[in-house]
GROMACS .gro file of C-alpha atoms in nm:
model
  395
    1MET     CA    1   9.418   7.938  15.643
    2PRO     CA    2   9.785   7.985  15.553
    3LEU     CA    3   9.842   8.119  15.207
    4ASN     CA    4  10.116   7.873  15.122
    5LYS     CA    5   9.879   7.582  15.183
    6SER     CA    6   9.588   7.705  14.979
    7LEU     CA    7   9.526   7.758  14.606
    8ALA     CA    8   9.317   8.056  14.717
    9GLY     CA    9   9.631   8.228  14.840
   10TRP     CA   10   9.810   8.187  14.508
   11GLY     CA   11   9.501   8.298  14.322
   12LEU     CA   12   9.478   8.601  14.547
   13LEU     CA   13   9.837   8.705  14.457
   14VAL     CA   14   9.739   8.684  14.088
   15VAL     CA   15   9.418   8.884  14.132
   16LEU     CA   16   9.591   9.160  14.330
   17GLY     CA   17   9.875   9.183  14.083
   18LEU     CA   18   9.641   9.212  13.781
   19ASN     CA   19   9.495   9.535  13.923
   20LEU     CA   20   9.816   9.727  13.975
   21ARG     CA   21   9.913   9.841  13.625
   22PRO     CA   22   9.595   9.898  13.405
   23LEU     CA   23   9.574  10.249  13.551
   24LEU     CA   24   9.907  10.324  13.380
   25SER     CA   25   9.915  10.111  13.064
   26SER     CA   26   9.556  10.184  12.948
   27ILE     CA   27   9.657  10.547  12.879
   28SER     CA   28   9.935  10.497  12.627
   29PRO     CA   29   9.752  10.327  12.333
   30LEU     CA   30   9.475  10.590  12.357
   31LEU     CA   31   9.703  10.882  12.410
   32GLY     CA   32   9.644  11.034  12.066
   33GLU     CA   33   9.266  11.046  12.122
   34ILE     CA   34   9.308  11.171  12.478
   35ARG     CA   35   9.540  11.454  12.368
   36GLN     CA   36   9.305  11.554  12.087
   37ALA     CA   37   9.002  11.558  12.321
   38THR     CA   38   9.173  11.729  12.620
   39GLY     CA   39   9.445  11.942  12.461
   40LEU     CA   40   9.718  11.792  12.676
   41SER     CA   41  10.080  11.840  12.552
   42PHE     CA   42  10.330  11.552  12.543
   43GLN     CA   43  10.485  11.667  12.867
   44SER     CA   44  10.150  11.716  13.044
   45SER     CA   45  10.034  11.376  12.916
   46ALA     CA   46  10.332  11.222  13.086
   47LEU     CA   47  10.180  11.331  13.419
   48LEU     CA   48   9.905  11.068  13.368
   49THR     CA   49  10.180  10.807  13.408
   50SER     CA   50  10.406  11.003  13.645
   51LEU     CA   51  10.149  11.106  13.904
   52PRO     CA   52  10.037  10.751  13.995
   53VAL     CA   53  10.403  10.652  14.036
   54VAL     CA   54  10.467  10.955  14.258
   55CYS     CA   55  10.176  10.834  14.470
   56MET     CA   56  10.331  10.487  14.484
   57GLY     CA   57  10.648  10.640  14.623
   58LEU     CA   58  10.492  10.877  14.874
   59VAL     CA   59  10.242  10.625  15.014
   60ALA     CA   60  10.513  10.357  15.039
   61LEU     CA   61  10.711  10.597  15.260
   62VAL     CA   62  10.436  10.570  15.521
   63GLY     CA   63  10.376  10.200  15.457
   64VAL     CA   64  10.476  10.102  15.813
   65ARG     CA   65  10.221  10.341  15.966
   66VAL     CA   66   9.955  10.223  15.720
   67GLU     CA   67  10.012   9.864  15.822
   68ALA     CA   68   9.997   9.954  16.191
   69ARG     CA   69   9.678  10.165  16.155
   70LEU     CA   70   9.479   9.959  15.906
   71GLY     CA   71   9.635   9.615  15.889
   72GLU     CA   72   9.664   9.423  15.560
   73ARG     CA   73   9.289   9.341  15.527
   74ARG     CA   74   9.157   9.696  15.554
   75GLY     CA   75   9.462   9.853  15.380
   76ILE     CA   76   9.435   9.631  15.070
   77ALA     CA   77   9.054   9.670  15.061
   78LEU     CA   78   9.093  10.047  15.072
   79GLY     CA   79   9.353  10.035  14.789
   80LEU     CA   80   9.118   9.829  14.566
   81MET     CA   81   8.831  10.068  14.638
   82MET     CA   82   9.042  10.366  14.537
   83ILE     CA   83   9.136  10.197  14.204
   84LEU     CA   84   8.773  10.112  14.139
   85LEU     CA   85   8.664  10.472  14.203
   86ALA     CA   86   8.937  10.616  13.986
   87CYS     CA   87   8.843  10.394  13.694
   88LEU     CA   88   8.470  10.480  13.738
   89ALA     CA   89   8.547  10.848  13.736
   90ARG     CA   90   8.752  10.810  13.416
   91TRP     CA   91   8.456  10.648  13.240
   92VAL     CA   92   8.206  10.919  13.335
   93MET     CA   93   8.436  11.225  13.299
   94GLY     CA   94   8.655  11.325  13.009
   95GLN     CA   95   8.824  11.642  13.123
   96ALA     CA   96   9.201  11.674  13.159
   97SER     CA   97   9.171  11.779  13.522
   98ALA     CA   98   8.964  11.468  13.599
   99LEU     CA   99   9.224  11.245  13.443
  100LEU     CA  100   9.495  11.401  13.660
  101VAL     CA  101   9.288  11.371  13.980
  102THR     CA  102   9.211  11.005  13.907
  103ALA     CA  103   9.578  10.942  13.839
  104LEU     CA  104   9.646  11.056  14.198
  105LEU     CA  105   9.353  10.858  14.349
  106GLY     CA  106   9.426  10.539  14.165
  107GLY     CA  107   9.799  10.572  14.222
  108ALA     CA  108   9.743  10.598  14.594
  109GLY     CA  109   9.535  10.285  14.588
  110VAL     CA  110   9.803  10.094  14.389
  111ALA     CA  111  10.059  10.221  14.638
  112LEU     CA  112   9.869  10.098  14.939
  113ILE     CA  113   9.851   9.745  14.797
  114GLN     CA  114  10.215   9.743  14.687
  115ALA     CA  115  10.330   9.859  15.031
  116LEU     CA  116  10.150   9.575  15.208
  117VAL     CA  117  10.196   9.273  14.974
  118PRO     CA  118  10.575   9.212  15.017
  119ALA     CA  119  10.553   9.160  15.396
  120MET     CA  120  10.257   8.925  15.336
  121ILE     CA  121  10.461   8.724  15.091
  122LYS     CA  122  10.764   8.709  15.323
  123ARG     CA  123  10.541   8.593  15.609
  124GLU     CA  124  10.301   8.350  15.441
  125PHE     CA  125  10.529   8.208  15.172
  126HIS     CA  126  10.844   8.197  15.383
  127HIS     CA  127  10.963   7.869  15.225
  128ARG     CA  128  10.878   7.978  14.868
  129VAL     CA  129  10.937   8.351  14.868
  130PRO     CA  130  11.115   8.364  14.523
  131VAL     CA  131  10.829   8.170  14.355
  132ALA     CA  132  10.559   8.379  14.527
  133MET     CA  133  10.735   8.699  14.430
  134GLY     CA  134  10.751   8.570  14.074
  135VAL     CA  135  10.378   8.491  14.065
  136TYR     CA  136  10.295   8.833  14.207
  137SER     CA  137  10.535   9.017  13.971
  138ALA     CA  138  10.410   8.821  13.664
  139SER     CA  139  10.051   8.900  13.744
  140LEU     CA  140  10.143   9.268  13.785
  141MET     CA  141  10.307   9.269  13.446
  142ALA     CA  142  10.019   9.076  13.289
  143GLY     CA  143   9.769   9.331  13.406
  144GLY     CA  144   9.964   9.605  13.234
  145GLY     CA  145   9.978   9.414  12.906
  146LEU     CA  146   9.611   9.320  12.907
  147ALA     CA  147   9.521   9.687  12.960
  148ALA     CA  148   9.742   9.797  12.670
  149LEU     CA  149   9.585   9.534  12.442
  150LEU     CA  150   9.221   9.555  12.544
  151SER     CA  151   9.173   9.924  12.618
  152PRO     CA  152   9.174  10.027  12.246
  153LEU     CA  153   8.936   9.744  12.162
  154VAL     CA  154   8.693   9.849  12.439
  155ALA     CA  155   8.721  10.215  12.333
  156ALA     CA  156   8.648  10.118  11.971
  157HIS     CA  157   8.349   9.906  12.073
  158PHE     CA  158   8.190  10.187  12.283
  159GLN     CA  159   8.321  10.458  12.046
  160GLN     CA  160   8.467  10.657  12.328
  161TRP     CA  161   8.815  10.652  12.476
  162GLN     CA  162   8.677  10.693  12.829
  163ALA     CA  163   8.537  10.342  12.818
  164GLY     CA  164   8.884  10.206  12.742
  165LEU     CA  165   9.014  10.363  13.062
  166GLY     CA  166   8.706  10.301  13.281
  167VAL     CA  167   8.648   9.935  13.205
  168TRP     CA  168   8.924   9.842  13.453
  169LEU     CA  169   8.686   9.906  13.738
  170LEU     CA  170   8.551   9.554  13.670
  171PRO     CA  171   8.864   9.356  13.775
  172ALA     CA  172   8.904   9.594  14.073
  173LEU     CA  173   8.546   9.514  14.182
  174GLY     CA  174   8.611   9.140  14.136
  175ALA     CA  175   8.930   9.157  14.343
  176LEU     CA  176   8.751   9.354  14.617
  177LEU     CA  177   8.479   9.097  14.643
  178LEU     CA  178   8.730   8.808  14.650
  179TRP     CA  179   8.940   8.988  14.917
  180ALA     CA  180   8.626   9.035  15.130
  181TRP     CA  181   8.524   8.678  15.091
  182LEU     CA  182   8.857   8.507  15.161
  183PRO     CA  183   8.983   8.521  15.528
  184LEU     CA  184   9.334   8.614  15.427
  185GLY     CA  185   9.578   8.889  15.527
  186ALA     CA  186   9.699   8.990  15.868
  187PRO     CA  187   9.468   9.201  16.087
  188ARG     CA  188   9.553   9.539  16.229
  189LYS     CA  189   9.841   9.517  16.482
  190LEU     CA  190   9.768   9.695  16.809
  191GLN     CA  191  10.131   9.725  16.914
  192ALA     CA  192  10.342  10.013  16.788
  193ALA     CA  193  10.522   9.946  16.463
  194PRO     CA  194  10.900   9.912  16.494
  195VAL     CA  195  11.093  10.214  16.365
  196PHE     CA  196  11.258  10.160  16.031
  197LYS     CA  197  11.634  10.197  16.086
  198GLY     CA  198  11.755  10.215  15.729
  199LEU     CA  199  11.727  10.588  15.661
  200ARG     CA  200  12.091  10.646  15.759
  201ASN     CA  201  12.208  10.322  15.603
  202ARG     CA  202  12.395  10.339  15.274
  203ARG     CA  203  12.291   9.987  15.174
  204ALA     CA  204  11.923  10.072  15.213
  205TRP     CA  205  11.965  10.383  14.993
  206LEU     CA  206  12.169  10.184  14.740
  207LEU     CA  207  11.897   9.920  14.715
  208ALA     CA  208  11.633  10.195  14.671
  209LEU     CA  209  11.828  10.377  14.398
  210TYR     CA  210  11.906  10.040  14.231
  211PHE     CA  211  11.543   9.934  14.231
  212GLY     CA  212  11.438  10.268  14.084
  213LEU     CA  213  11.695  10.273  13.804
  214VAL     CA  214  11.675   9.909  13.691
  215ASN     CA  215  11.296   9.943  13.662
  216CYS     CA  216  11.259  10.303  13.526
  217GLY     CA  217  11.248  10.181  13.163
  218TYR     CA  218  10.910  10.020  13.228
  219MET     CA  219  10.739  10.348  13.298
  220SER     CA  220  10.887  10.511  12.991
  221LEU     CA  221  10.789  10.225  12.762
  222VAL     CA  222  10.439  10.207  12.901
  223ALA     CA  223  10.397  10.580  12.851
  224TRP     CA  224  10.565  10.623  12.514
  225LEU     CA  225  10.632  10.299  12.317
  226PRO     CA  226  10.300  10.313  12.129
  227ALA     CA  227  10.349  10.682  12.062
  228TYR     CA  228  10.700  10.614  11.932
  229TYR     CA  229  10.575  10.360  11.682
  230GLN     CA  230  10.276  10.574  11.590
  231GLN     CA  231  10.529  10.844  11.504
  232LEU     CA  232  10.696  10.584  11.278
  233GLY     CA  233  10.366  10.525  11.095
  234TRP     CA  234  10.201  10.243  11.292
  235GLY     CA  235   9.833  10.247  11.379
  236VAL     CA  236   9.676  10.264  11.726
  237LEU     CA  237   9.599   9.888  11.761
  238PRO     CA  238   9.935   9.761  11.626
  239SER     CA  239  10.135  10.001  11.841
  240GLY     CA  240   9.929   9.913  12.148
  241SER     CA  241   9.974   9.543  12.080
  242LEU     CA  242  10.353   9.596  12.116
  243LEU     CA  243  10.301   9.665  12.485
  244ALA     CA  244  10.098   9.347  12.514
  245PHE     CA  245  10.374   9.155  12.332
  246MET     CA  246  10.632   9.307  12.568
  247THR     CA  247  10.418   9.189  12.860
  248ILE     CA  248  10.437   8.826  12.746
  249PHE     CA  249  10.812   8.832  12.798
  250GLN     CA  250  10.780   9.029  13.120
  251VAL     CA  251  10.556   8.758  13.257
  252ILE     CA  252  10.787   8.482  13.138
  253ALA     CA  253  11.088   8.648  13.302
  254ALA     CA  254  10.901   8.741  13.623
  255LEU     CA  255  10.803   8.369  13.662
  256LEU     CA  256  11.120   8.204  13.533
  257MET     CA  257  11.396   8.407  13.689
  258PRO     CA  258  11.273   8.393  14.055
  259VAL     CA  259  11.233   8.014  14.010
  260LEU     CA  260  11.596   7.997  13.896
  261ALA     CA  261  11.686   8.221  14.190
  262GLN     CA  262  11.536   7.964  14.429
  263ARG     CA  263  11.840   7.742  14.358
  264GLY     CA  264  12.091   7.976  14.508
  265ILE     CA  265  12.143   8.287  14.720
  266ASP     CA  266  12.341   8.507  14.478
  267ARG     CA  267  12.107   8.725  14.269
  268ARG     CA  268  12.386   8.898  14.072
  269PRO     CA  269  12.415   8.659  13.773
  270LEU     CA  270  12.046   8.671  13.694
  271LEU     CA  271  12.028   9.046  13.747
  272SER     CA  272  12.320   9.090  13.509
  273ILE     CA  273  12.152   8.883  13.240
  274SER     CA  274  11.832   9.089  13.286
  275LEU     CA  275  12.011   9.423  13.256
  276LEU     CA  276  12.202   9.304  12.950
  277ALA     CA  277  11.869   9.214  12.781
  278GLN     CA  278  11.743   9.562  12.858
  279THR     CA  279  12.053   9.722  12.710
  280ILE     CA  280  12.030   9.531  12.382
  281GLY     CA  281  11.656   9.607  12.360
  282TYR     CA  282  11.702   9.981  12.404
  283LEU     CA  283  11.985   9.985  12.151
  284GLY     CA  284  11.760   9.807  11.900
  285LEU     CA  285  11.488  10.070  11.944
  286ILE     CA  286  11.748  10.329  11.847
  287ILE     CA  287  11.936  10.148  11.566
  288ALA     CA  288  11.675   9.941  11.387
  289PRO     CA  289  11.325  10.009  11.531
  290GLN     CA  290  11.140   9.904  11.215
  291ALA     CA  291  11.356   9.607  11.122
  292TYR     CA  292  11.306   9.386  11.428
  293PRO     CA  293  11.059   9.566  11.654
  294HIS     CA  294  10.927   9.259  11.827
  295VAL     CA  295  11.278   9.138  11.909
  296TRP     CA  296  11.371   9.462  12.080
  297VAL     CA  297  11.046   9.482  12.264
  298ALA     CA  298  11.076   9.122  12.377
  299LEU     CA  299  11.429   9.182  12.514
  300CYS     CA  300  11.311   9.498  12.696
  301GLY     CA  301  11.019   9.308  12.838
  302PHE     CA  302  11.226   9.016  12.953
  303GLY     CA  303  11.484   9.239  13.116
  304LEU     CA  304  11.231   9.459  13.291
  305GLY     CA  305  11.010   9.177  13.412
  306ALA     CA  306  11.311   8.993  13.562
  307CYS     CA  307  11.458   9.305  13.716
  308PHE     CA  308  11.136   9.396  13.898
  309ALA     CA  309  11.101   9.053  14.057
  310LEU     CA  310  11.473   9.000  14.130
  311SER     CA  311  11.538   9.345  14.274
  312LEU     CA  312  11.248   9.310  14.518
  313LEU     CA  313  11.368   8.959  14.602
  314LEU     CA  314  11.718   9.098  14.662
  315THR     CA  315  11.561   9.353  14.902
  316LEU     CA  316  11.369   9.090  15.096
  317ASP     CA  317  11.690   8.887  15.131
  318HIS     CA  318  11.835   9.156  15.354
  319HIS     CA  319  11.608   9.078  15.652
  320ARG     CA  320  11.495   8.747  15.799
  321ASP     CA  321  11.207   8.900  15.994
  322PRO     CA  322  10.902   8.945  15.763
  323ARG     CA  323  10.793   9.279  15.918
  324GLN     CA  324  11.141   9.429  15.896
  325ALA     CA  325  11.175   9.296  15.540
  326GLY     CA  326  10.844   9.457  15.459
  327GLN     CA  327  10.965   9.789  15.599
  328LEU     CA  328  11.277   9.783  15.393
  329ALA     CA  329  11.079   9.682  15.079
  330ALA     CA  330  10.840   9.970  15.143
  331PHE     CA  331  11.131  10.216  15.171
  332VAL     CA  332  11.299  10.075  14.859
  333GLN     CA  333  10.975  10.097  14.659
  334ALA     CA  334  10.906  10.448  14.787
  335VAL     CA  335  11.240  10.590  14.661
  336GLY     CA  336  11.241  10.367  14.355
  337PHE     CA  337  10.897  10.468  14.240
  338LEU     CA  338  10.973  10.839  14.289
  339ILE     CA  339  11.267  10.784  14.055
  340ASN     CA  340  11.039  10.597  13.814
  341ALA     CA  341  10.798  10.888  13.818
  342VAL     CA  342  11.066  11.108  13.662
  343SER     CA  343  11.128  10.864  13.375
  344PRO     CA  344  10.812  10.917  13.158
  345TRP     CA  345  10.823  11.290  13.226
  346LEU     CA  346  11.185  11.307  13.119
  347THR     CA  347  11.106  11.102  12.812
  348GLY     CA  348  10.823  11.339  12.716
  349TRP     CA  349  11.049  11.636  12.766
  350LEU     CA  350  11.323  11.486  12.555
  351ARG     CA  351  11.065  11.410  12.285
  352GLU     CA  352  10.948  11.766  12.278
  353PHE     CA  353  11.299  11.911  12.294
  354THR     CA  354  11.465  11.688  12.032
  355GLY     CA  355  11.160  11.592  11.819
  356SER     CA  356  11.223  11.222  11.855
  357PHE     CA  357  11.246  10.946  12.115
  358PHE     CA  358  11.601  10.840  12.029
  359SER     CA  359  11.756  11.051  12.310
  360ALA     CA  360  11.523  10.895  12.564
  361TRP     CA  361  11.614  10.538  12.464
  362GLY     CA  362  11.983  10.646  12.478
  363VAL     CA  363  11.942  10.762  12.840
  364LEU     CA  364  11.781  10.429  12.932
  365THR     CA  365  12.070  10.241  12.765
  366VAL     CA  366  12.331  10.431  12.967
  367THR     CA  367  12.132  10.372  13.287
  368ALA     CA  368  12.111   9.993  13.226
  369VAL     CA  369  12.483   9.974  13.163
  370ALA     CA  370  12.559  10.170  13.479
  371MET     CA  371  12.335   9.943  13.689
  372LEU     CA  372  12.509   9.644  13.533
  373VAL     CA  373  12.828   9.766  13.690
  374VAL     CA  374  12.662   9.842  14.026
  375THR     CA  375  12.512   9.484  14.043
  376ARG     CA  376  12.849   9.339  14.144
  377VAL     CA  377  12.821   9.520  14.483
  378PHE     CA  378  12.538   9.292  14.601
  379SER     CA  379  12.743   8.993  14.716
  380PRO     CA  380  12.541   8.771  14.956
  381ALA     CA  381  12.831   8.786  15.198
  382THR     CA  382  12.744   9.152  15.269
  383TYR     CA  383  12.390   9.087  15.387
  384ARG     CA  384  12.345   8.721  15.496
  385THR     CA  385  12.549   8.737  15.814
  386GLY     CA  386  12.268   8.866  16.039
  387SER     CA  387  11.914   8.990  16.049
  388GLU     CA  388  11.997   9.361  16.000
  389VAL     CA  389  12.009   9.511  15.657
  390VAL     CA  390  12.379   9.591  15.681
  391ALA     CA  391  12.585   9.759  15.947
  392PRO     CA  392  12.548  10.142  15.923
  393GLY     CA  393  12.803  10.306  15.703
  394HIS     CA  394  12.865   9.992  15.491
  395ALA     CA  395  12.763   9.959  15.131
   0.00000   0.00000   0.00000
C-alpha cells in the first residue's frame, strides 16, 4: 500500500513525528524541580538535552548500515521501543544518573527513526516530497510543544516531576502498535548498501554545517527559554507555555513554507526569510524580553520551524535517487545534530559564566546572520544538473 495513496501513510508521518521531541522538551519546564531533587548544575542539566542530540548525530552516521541490517520496519520499531523504555525508566527512577542514561537511550531511539524517515519520504512521496517533509517536520515540532505544555500539568496532577517526564511512553506505545499494524516501510535489503561518497565533498559538509547552525537555536530555546523567563520572575506554567506558543509558529512554518517551496526549485528566498525571523526574535529576547515576549518567541518559532523543514528539503534536492538522498540526509543530520548538541551546553556555560542568558541569545543572533549570508551559495544550478550531490571539490 503506497504511502502517498493512503491516509494511513500521512497519519503515520504525524504519529512518528510526534514522538521525536518530548524526550527533550519535557525537561525544560520542570528543570527547577529536577535540579532541586537531583543537585544537577546548570551545565550538567544541559546534558539532558545535549546527550540525546549527540546520539542523534552518532546514530545518523551509521544510518546506511542500520537501514541495510534492519530495514525501515525493524529499525523504526526498535527506535520507538527505545523511546518507550527511556520514558518508563524516567517515571520509576529519579536519580541524576538515571536521567542521563535515559537521555542516551531515548536519544538513540529518536536517531534511528530520524535516520530512516527521510529516505522513506523521498521514495513514497516522490511527487509531494516538500509537503510530506512539511507534515513530518510540523508533527515533530508539535510533539515538542505538547510536551512543554503538558509535562508540568501532568507533574502537578501526580505531584511528582517524574510523571511529567514518563507520561510520554504512552504516545510511543501508541505509535509502536500502529507501526506494527500497518504494512508500511521498506523491508530489510539483502544487497550491500552503496557507499556514501560525500565525505570528501565540500558541498556535503557545507550542507551539514548549514543544517546544524540554522537549527541550533531550537535546542537552546528548548533547554533554556523557560529558565530564562523564570529568572525574569515568571512561574513554571507560564514559562513552559512559551515553548508551546513557540511550537504553534514552528508548526505553521513547517507546514506553510514547504508548501510554498513546492512552487519552485530555489530554496534560498524562503530560507532567507526564515533566518531573518530568527534574527529578529533573538534580538527581541535581548532588547525587550518582557515587553513583547510572545512576539519574539513567535518569530523564533517560525524561523526555526521553517529552517528545519527547508534545510532538509534542500538536502534531499541534491539527489534524485531516494536511497542516495537518504544517505546524504543521514550524513547532514549526523553532523548537524552534533553541532546542535553543543548549543544547549554552550548556553548553560554562558549562563553560569556571565550570570544571564543575554550572551547566549547574542551568539544565536550572530549565527543566524552568518547563515543568512551563506544561504546565497545554494543556487539550484549547482546541484540540479545531475544525480550526484556535486562534483568533488566544488562548493
